[in-house]
Short mmCIF file of C-alpha atoms and ligand atoms in Angstrom, two decimals:
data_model
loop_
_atom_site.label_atom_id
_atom_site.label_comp_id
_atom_site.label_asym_id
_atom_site.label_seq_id
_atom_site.Cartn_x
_atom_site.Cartn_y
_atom_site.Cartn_z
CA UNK B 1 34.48 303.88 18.42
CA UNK B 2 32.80 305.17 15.67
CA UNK B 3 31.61 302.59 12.38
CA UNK B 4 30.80 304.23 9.21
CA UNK B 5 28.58 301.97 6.95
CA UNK B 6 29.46 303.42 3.58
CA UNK B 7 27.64 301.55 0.84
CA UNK B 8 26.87 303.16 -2.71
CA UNK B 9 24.39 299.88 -2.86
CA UNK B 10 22.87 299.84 0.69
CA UNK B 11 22.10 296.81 2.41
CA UNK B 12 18.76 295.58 3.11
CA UNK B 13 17.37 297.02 6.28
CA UNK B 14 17.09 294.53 8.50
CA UNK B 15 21.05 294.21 7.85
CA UNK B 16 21.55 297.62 8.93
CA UNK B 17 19.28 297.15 11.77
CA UNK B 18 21.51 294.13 12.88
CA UNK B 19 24.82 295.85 12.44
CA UNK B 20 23.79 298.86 14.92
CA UNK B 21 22.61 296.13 17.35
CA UNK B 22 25.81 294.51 17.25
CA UNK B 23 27.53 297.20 17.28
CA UNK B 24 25.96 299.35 19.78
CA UNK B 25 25.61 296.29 22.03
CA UNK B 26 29.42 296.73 21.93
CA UNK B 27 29.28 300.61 22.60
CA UNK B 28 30.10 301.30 19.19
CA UNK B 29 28.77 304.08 17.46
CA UNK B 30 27.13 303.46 13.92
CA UNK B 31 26.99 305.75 11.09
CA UNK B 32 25.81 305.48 7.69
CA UNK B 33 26.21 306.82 4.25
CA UNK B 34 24.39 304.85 1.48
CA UNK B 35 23.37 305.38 -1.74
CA UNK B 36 26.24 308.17 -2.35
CA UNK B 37 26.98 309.17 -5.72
CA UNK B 38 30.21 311.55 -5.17
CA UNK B 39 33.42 310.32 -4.26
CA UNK B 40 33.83 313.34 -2.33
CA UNK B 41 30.98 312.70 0.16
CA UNK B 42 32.77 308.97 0.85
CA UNK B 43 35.87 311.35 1.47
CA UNK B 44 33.93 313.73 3.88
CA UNK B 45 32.00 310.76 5.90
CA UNK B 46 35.83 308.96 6.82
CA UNK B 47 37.13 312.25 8.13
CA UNK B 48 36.28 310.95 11.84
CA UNK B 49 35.69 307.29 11.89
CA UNK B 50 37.63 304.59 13.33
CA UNK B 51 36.88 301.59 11.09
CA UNK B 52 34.25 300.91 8.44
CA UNK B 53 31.94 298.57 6.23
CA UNK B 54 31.45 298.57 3.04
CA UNK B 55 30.39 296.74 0.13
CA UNK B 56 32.09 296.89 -3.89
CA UNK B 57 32.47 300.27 -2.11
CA UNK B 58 36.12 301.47 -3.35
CA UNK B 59 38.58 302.07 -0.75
CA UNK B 60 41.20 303.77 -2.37
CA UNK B 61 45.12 305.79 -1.02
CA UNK B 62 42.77 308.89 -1.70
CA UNK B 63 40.43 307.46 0.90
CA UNK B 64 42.70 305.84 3.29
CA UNK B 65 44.30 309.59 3.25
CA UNK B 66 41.20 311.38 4.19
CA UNK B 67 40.66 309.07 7.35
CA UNK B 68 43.33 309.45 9.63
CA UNK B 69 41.35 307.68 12.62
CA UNK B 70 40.78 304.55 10.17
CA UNK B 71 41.75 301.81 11.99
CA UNK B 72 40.03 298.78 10.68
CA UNK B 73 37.90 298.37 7.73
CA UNK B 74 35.64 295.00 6.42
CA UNK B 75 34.53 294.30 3.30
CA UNK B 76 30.99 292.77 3.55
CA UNK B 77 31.45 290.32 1.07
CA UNK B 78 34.11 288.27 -0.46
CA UNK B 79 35.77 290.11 -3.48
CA UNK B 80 38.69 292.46 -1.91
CA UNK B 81 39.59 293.93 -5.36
CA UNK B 82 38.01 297.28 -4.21
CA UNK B 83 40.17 297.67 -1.02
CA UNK B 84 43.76 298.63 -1.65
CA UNK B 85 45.30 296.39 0.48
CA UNK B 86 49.03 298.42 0.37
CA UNK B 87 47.68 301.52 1.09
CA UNK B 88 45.77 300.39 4.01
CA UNK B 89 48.69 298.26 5.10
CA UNK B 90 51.08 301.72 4.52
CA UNK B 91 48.72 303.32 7.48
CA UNK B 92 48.05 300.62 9.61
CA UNK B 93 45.15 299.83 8.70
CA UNK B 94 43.61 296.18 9.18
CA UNK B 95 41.57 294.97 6.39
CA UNK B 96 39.37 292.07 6.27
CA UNK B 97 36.38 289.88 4.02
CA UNK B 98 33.91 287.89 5.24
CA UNK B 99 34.58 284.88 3.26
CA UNK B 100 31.73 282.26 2.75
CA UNK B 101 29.00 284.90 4.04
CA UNK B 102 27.09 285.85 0.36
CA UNK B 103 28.05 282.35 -1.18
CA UNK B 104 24.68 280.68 -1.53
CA UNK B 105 22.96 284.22 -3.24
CA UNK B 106 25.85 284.02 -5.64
CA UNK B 107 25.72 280.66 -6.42
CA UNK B 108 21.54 280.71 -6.36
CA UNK B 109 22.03 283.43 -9.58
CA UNK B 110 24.68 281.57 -11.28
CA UNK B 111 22.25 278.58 -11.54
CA UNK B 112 19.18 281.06 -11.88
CA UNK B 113 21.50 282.28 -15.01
CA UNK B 114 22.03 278.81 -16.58
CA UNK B 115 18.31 278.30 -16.75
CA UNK B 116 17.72 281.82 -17.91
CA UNK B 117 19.97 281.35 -20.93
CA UNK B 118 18.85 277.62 -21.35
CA UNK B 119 15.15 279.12 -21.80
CA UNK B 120 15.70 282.04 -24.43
CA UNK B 121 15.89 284.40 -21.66
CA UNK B 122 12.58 283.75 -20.95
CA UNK B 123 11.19 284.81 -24.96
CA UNK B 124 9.13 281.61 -26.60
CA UNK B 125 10.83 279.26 -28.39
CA UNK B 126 12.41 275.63 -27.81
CA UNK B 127 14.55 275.68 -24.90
CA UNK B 128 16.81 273.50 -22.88
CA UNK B 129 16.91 271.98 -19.57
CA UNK B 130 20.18 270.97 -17.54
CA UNK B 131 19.56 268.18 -16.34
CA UNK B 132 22.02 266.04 -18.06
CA UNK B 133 24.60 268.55 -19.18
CA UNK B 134 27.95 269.42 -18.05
CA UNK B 135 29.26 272.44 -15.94
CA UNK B 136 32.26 273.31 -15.05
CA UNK B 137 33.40 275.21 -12.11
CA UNK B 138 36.40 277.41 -12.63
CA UNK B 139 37.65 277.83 -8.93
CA UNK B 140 36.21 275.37 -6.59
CA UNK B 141 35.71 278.12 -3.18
CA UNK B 142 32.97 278.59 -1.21
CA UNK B 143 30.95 279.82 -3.87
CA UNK B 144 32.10 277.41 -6.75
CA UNK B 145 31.39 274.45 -4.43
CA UNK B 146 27.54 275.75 -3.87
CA UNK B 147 27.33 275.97 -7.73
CA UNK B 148 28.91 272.20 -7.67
CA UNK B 149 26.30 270.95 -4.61
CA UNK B 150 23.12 272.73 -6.63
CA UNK B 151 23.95 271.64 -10.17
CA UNK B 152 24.20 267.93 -9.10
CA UNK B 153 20.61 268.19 -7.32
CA UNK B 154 19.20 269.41 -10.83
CA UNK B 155 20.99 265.98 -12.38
CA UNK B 156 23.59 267.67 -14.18
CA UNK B 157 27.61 266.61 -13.96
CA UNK B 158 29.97 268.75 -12.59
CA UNK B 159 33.63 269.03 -13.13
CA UNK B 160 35.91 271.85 -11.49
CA UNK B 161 39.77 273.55 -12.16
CA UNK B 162 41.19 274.70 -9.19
CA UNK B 163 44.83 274.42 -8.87
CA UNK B 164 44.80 275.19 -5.48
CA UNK B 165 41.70 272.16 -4.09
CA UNK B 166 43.46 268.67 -4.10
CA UNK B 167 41.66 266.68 -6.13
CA UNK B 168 40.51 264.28 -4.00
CA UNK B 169 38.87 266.72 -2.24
CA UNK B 170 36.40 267.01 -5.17
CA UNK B 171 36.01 263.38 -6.02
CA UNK B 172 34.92 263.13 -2.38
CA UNK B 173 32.05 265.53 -3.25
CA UNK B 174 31.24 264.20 -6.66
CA UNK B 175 32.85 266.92 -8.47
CA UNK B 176 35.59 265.34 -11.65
CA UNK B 177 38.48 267.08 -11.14
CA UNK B 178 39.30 268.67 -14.35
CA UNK B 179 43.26 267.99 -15.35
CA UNK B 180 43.36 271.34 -17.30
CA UNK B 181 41.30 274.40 -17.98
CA UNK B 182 41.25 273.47 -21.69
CA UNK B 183 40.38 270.29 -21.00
CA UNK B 184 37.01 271.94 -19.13
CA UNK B 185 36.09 274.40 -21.60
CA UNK B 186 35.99 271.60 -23.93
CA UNK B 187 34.18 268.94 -22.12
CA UNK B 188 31.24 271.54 -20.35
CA UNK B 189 27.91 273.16 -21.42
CA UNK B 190 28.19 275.37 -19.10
CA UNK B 191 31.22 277.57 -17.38
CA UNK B 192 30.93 278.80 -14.09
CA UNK B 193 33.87 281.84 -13.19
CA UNK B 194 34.35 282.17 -9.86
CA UNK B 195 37.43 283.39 -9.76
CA UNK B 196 39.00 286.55 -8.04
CA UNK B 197 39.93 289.43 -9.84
CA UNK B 198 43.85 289.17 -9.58
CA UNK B 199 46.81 289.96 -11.66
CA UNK B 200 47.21 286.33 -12.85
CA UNK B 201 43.52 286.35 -13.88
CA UNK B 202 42.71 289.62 -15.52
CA UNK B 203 41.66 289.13 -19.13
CA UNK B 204 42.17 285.39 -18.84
CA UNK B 205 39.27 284.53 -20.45
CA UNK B 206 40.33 284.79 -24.16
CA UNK B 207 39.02 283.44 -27.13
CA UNK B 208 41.11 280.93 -27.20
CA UNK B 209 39.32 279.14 -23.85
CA UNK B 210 35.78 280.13 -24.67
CA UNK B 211 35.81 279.21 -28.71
CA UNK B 212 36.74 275.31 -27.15
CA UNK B 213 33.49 274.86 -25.67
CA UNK B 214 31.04 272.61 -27.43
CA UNK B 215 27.96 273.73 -29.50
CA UNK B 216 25.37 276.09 -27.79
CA UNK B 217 27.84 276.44 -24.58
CA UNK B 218 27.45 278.91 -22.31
CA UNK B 219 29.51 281.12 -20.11
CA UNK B 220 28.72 282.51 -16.66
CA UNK B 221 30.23 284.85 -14.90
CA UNK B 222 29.53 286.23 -11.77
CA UNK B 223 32.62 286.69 -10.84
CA UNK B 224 34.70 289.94 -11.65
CA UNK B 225 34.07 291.92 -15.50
CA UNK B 226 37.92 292.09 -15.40
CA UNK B 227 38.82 288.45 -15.92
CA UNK B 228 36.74 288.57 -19.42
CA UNK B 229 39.08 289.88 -22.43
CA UNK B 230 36.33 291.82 -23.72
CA UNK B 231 37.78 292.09 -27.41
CA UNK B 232 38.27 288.40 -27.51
CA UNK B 233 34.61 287.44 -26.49
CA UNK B 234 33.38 289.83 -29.47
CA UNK B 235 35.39 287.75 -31.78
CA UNK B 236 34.24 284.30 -30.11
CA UNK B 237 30.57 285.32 -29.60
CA UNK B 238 30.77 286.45 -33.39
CA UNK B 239 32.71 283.68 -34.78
CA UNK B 240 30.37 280.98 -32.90
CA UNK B 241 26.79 282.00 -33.00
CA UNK B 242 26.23 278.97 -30.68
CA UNK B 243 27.57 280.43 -27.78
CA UNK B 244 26.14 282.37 -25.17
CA UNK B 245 27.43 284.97 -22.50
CA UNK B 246 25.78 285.35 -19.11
CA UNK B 247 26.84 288.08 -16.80
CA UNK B 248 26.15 289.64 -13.10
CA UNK B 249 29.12 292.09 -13.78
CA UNK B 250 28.44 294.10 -16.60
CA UNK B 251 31.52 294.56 -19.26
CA UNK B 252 32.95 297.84 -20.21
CA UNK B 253 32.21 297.46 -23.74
CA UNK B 254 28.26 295.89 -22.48
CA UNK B 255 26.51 298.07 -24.69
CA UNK B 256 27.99 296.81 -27.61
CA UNK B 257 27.87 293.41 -26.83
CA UNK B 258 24.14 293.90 -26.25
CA UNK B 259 23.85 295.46 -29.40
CA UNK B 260 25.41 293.05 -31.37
CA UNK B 261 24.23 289.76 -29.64
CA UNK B 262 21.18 290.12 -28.39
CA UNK B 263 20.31 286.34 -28.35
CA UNK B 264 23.61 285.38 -27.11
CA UNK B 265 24.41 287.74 -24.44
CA UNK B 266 22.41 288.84 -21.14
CA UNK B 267 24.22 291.34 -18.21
CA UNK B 268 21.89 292.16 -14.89
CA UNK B 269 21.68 296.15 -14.94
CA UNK B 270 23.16 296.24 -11.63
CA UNK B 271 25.64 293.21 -9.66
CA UNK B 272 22.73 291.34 -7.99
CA UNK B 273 24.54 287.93 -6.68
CA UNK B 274 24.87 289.15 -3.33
CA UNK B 275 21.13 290.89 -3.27
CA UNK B 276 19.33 289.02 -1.16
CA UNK B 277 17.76 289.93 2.49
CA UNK B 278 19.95 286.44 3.47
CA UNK B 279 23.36 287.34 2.01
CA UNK B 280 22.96 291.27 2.85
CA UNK B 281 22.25 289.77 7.13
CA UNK B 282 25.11 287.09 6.62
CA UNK B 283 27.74 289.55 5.57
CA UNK B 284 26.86 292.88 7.35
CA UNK B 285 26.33 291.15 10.45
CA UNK B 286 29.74 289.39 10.05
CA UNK B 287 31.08 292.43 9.23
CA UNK B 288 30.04 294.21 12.33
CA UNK B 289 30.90 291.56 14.60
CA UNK B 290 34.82 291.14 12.92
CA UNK B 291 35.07 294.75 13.90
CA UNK B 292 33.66 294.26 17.64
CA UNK B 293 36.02 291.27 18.32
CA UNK B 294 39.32 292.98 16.31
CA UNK B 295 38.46 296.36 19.10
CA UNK B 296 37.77 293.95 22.26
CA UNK B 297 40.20 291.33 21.38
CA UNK B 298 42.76 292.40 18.54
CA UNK B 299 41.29 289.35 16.45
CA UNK B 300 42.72 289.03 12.89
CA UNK B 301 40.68 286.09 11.86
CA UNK B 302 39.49 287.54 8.28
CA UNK B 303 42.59 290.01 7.92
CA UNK B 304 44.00 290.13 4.13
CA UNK B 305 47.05 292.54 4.66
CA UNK B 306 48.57 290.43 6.90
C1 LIG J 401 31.43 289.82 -3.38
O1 LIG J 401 32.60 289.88 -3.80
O2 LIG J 401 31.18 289.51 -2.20
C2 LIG J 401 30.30 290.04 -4.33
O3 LIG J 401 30.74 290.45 -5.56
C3 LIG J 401 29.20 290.95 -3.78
O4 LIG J 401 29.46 292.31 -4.00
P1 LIG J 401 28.43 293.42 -3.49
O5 LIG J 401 28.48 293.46 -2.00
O6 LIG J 401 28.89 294.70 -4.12
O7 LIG J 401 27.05 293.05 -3.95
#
């Protein structure tokens, strides 16, 4: 079978090296297409492949379409939000994640972002440490519960809203269950998204969550741009000096909000949470292996469109 590796942001190489192993090992043929900057050469490289890898890579109708050996594809990572899951589902198509694998890089940044923001972005002045303060977890997965497991070590309390964990579950890990989201925003220094980009979550974060936090909170998301209303956070970030804005997703309107609040706002140039040598192994490997075992076996372990 043939496995196209089409990633706009390649993986490390040592990644790449491990997914031909696997793959070939298997008698799978690997190709690659990285770093592409057209639409239309994603379009060309799926003409002839039977299943694929990819990263925020979008796999949309238009590209389902223009493979009509697709059999399988696997996003290496945990956000499906770029796959469309229907379309896919409309030709057969398995589709999978490989929940869990990128966690720790993700989680590493989000705490790497605290401190960041904590210490004037690294400029001179009197900072802040977290030792002490409060963060709150907003969706207590695999990534979430990282964040939880590395906050505590640097001393600082953690409290988590996830409707879907039982709470016990979190007061077994020393996490305080928090009773409502409002009830979060108002008791943390620090917010934590880690939710999914889904209908239910888009533009969720409004001004009316974010303007509850206390004095000098912070936000940090490196979650999904989408769950942010953008308009709202201008109006919070403006109406509350205080607060500050931490980002691995960049928003649409980022220029603006760098513009505006320089102090209070910070956005990585490009998604780096899952940029590490560890998380790139972890998920392409996972990746290629998912589609090994779904060819030799028929194994749906990590299928979405169930
Ligand atoms: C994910 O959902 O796994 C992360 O957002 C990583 O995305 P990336 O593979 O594009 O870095």
């Amino acid at each position: 079978m043939k496995i196209l590796v089409a990633t706009e942001k390649p993986f490390a190489a040592a990644a790449v090296n491990g997914i031909k192993d696997i793959a070939q090992k298997a008698g799978h043929e690997v190709v690659l297409l990285e770093k592409y900057t057209d639409k239309a050469q994603l379009l060309e490289a799926v003409a002839d492949v039977d299943a694929m890898i990819v990263r925020s890579d979008k796999v949309t109708a238009e590209v389902v379409a223009a493979a009509p050996q697709l059999k399988i594809v696997v996003r290496a990572g945990a956000g499906f939000d770029n796959l469309d899951l229907p379309a896919c589902t409309e030709k057969g198509i398995v589709a999978m994640n490989t929940p869990g694998q990128n966690s720790n890089a993700v989680a590493e940044l989000a705490l790497a972002m605290m401190i960041f923001m904590s210490r004037n972005q690294f400029t001179p002045g009197t900072g802040m440490e977290l030792k002490g303060k409060k963060v709150g977890i907003q969706a207590y997965g695999n990534v979430g519960r990282l964040v939880a497991e590395k906050a505590k070590a640097l001393g600082m309390e953690v409290m988590a809203f996830d409707p879907f964990v039982p709470a016990e579950k979190m007061v077994a890990e020393g996490v305080t269950p928090a009773e409502t989201l409002e009830q979060m925003y108002e008791q943390c220094n620090f917010i934590s998204l880690h939710i999914p980009a889904i209908p239910a979550t888009i533009g969720s974060i409004n001004y009316d969550l974010v303007s509850r936090m206390p004095k000098g909170g912070c936000l940090v998301n490196t979650a999904r741009k989408e769950v942010i209303n953008e308009p709202e956070l201008v109006k919070v970030l403006s109406d509350r000096p205080d607060l500050k804005y931490v980002t691995d997703v960049a928003a649409a309107i980022q220029a603006e909000l760098n513009e505006k609040f320089p102090k209070q706002v910070f956005a990585t140039p490009k998604k780096m949470g899952a940029e590490t040598a560890e998380a790139n192994i972890n998920a392409g490997l996972a990746a290629a292996q998912q589609i090994c075992d779904y060819f030799a076996t028929g194994c749906t372990k990590f299928q979405l469109n169930k």
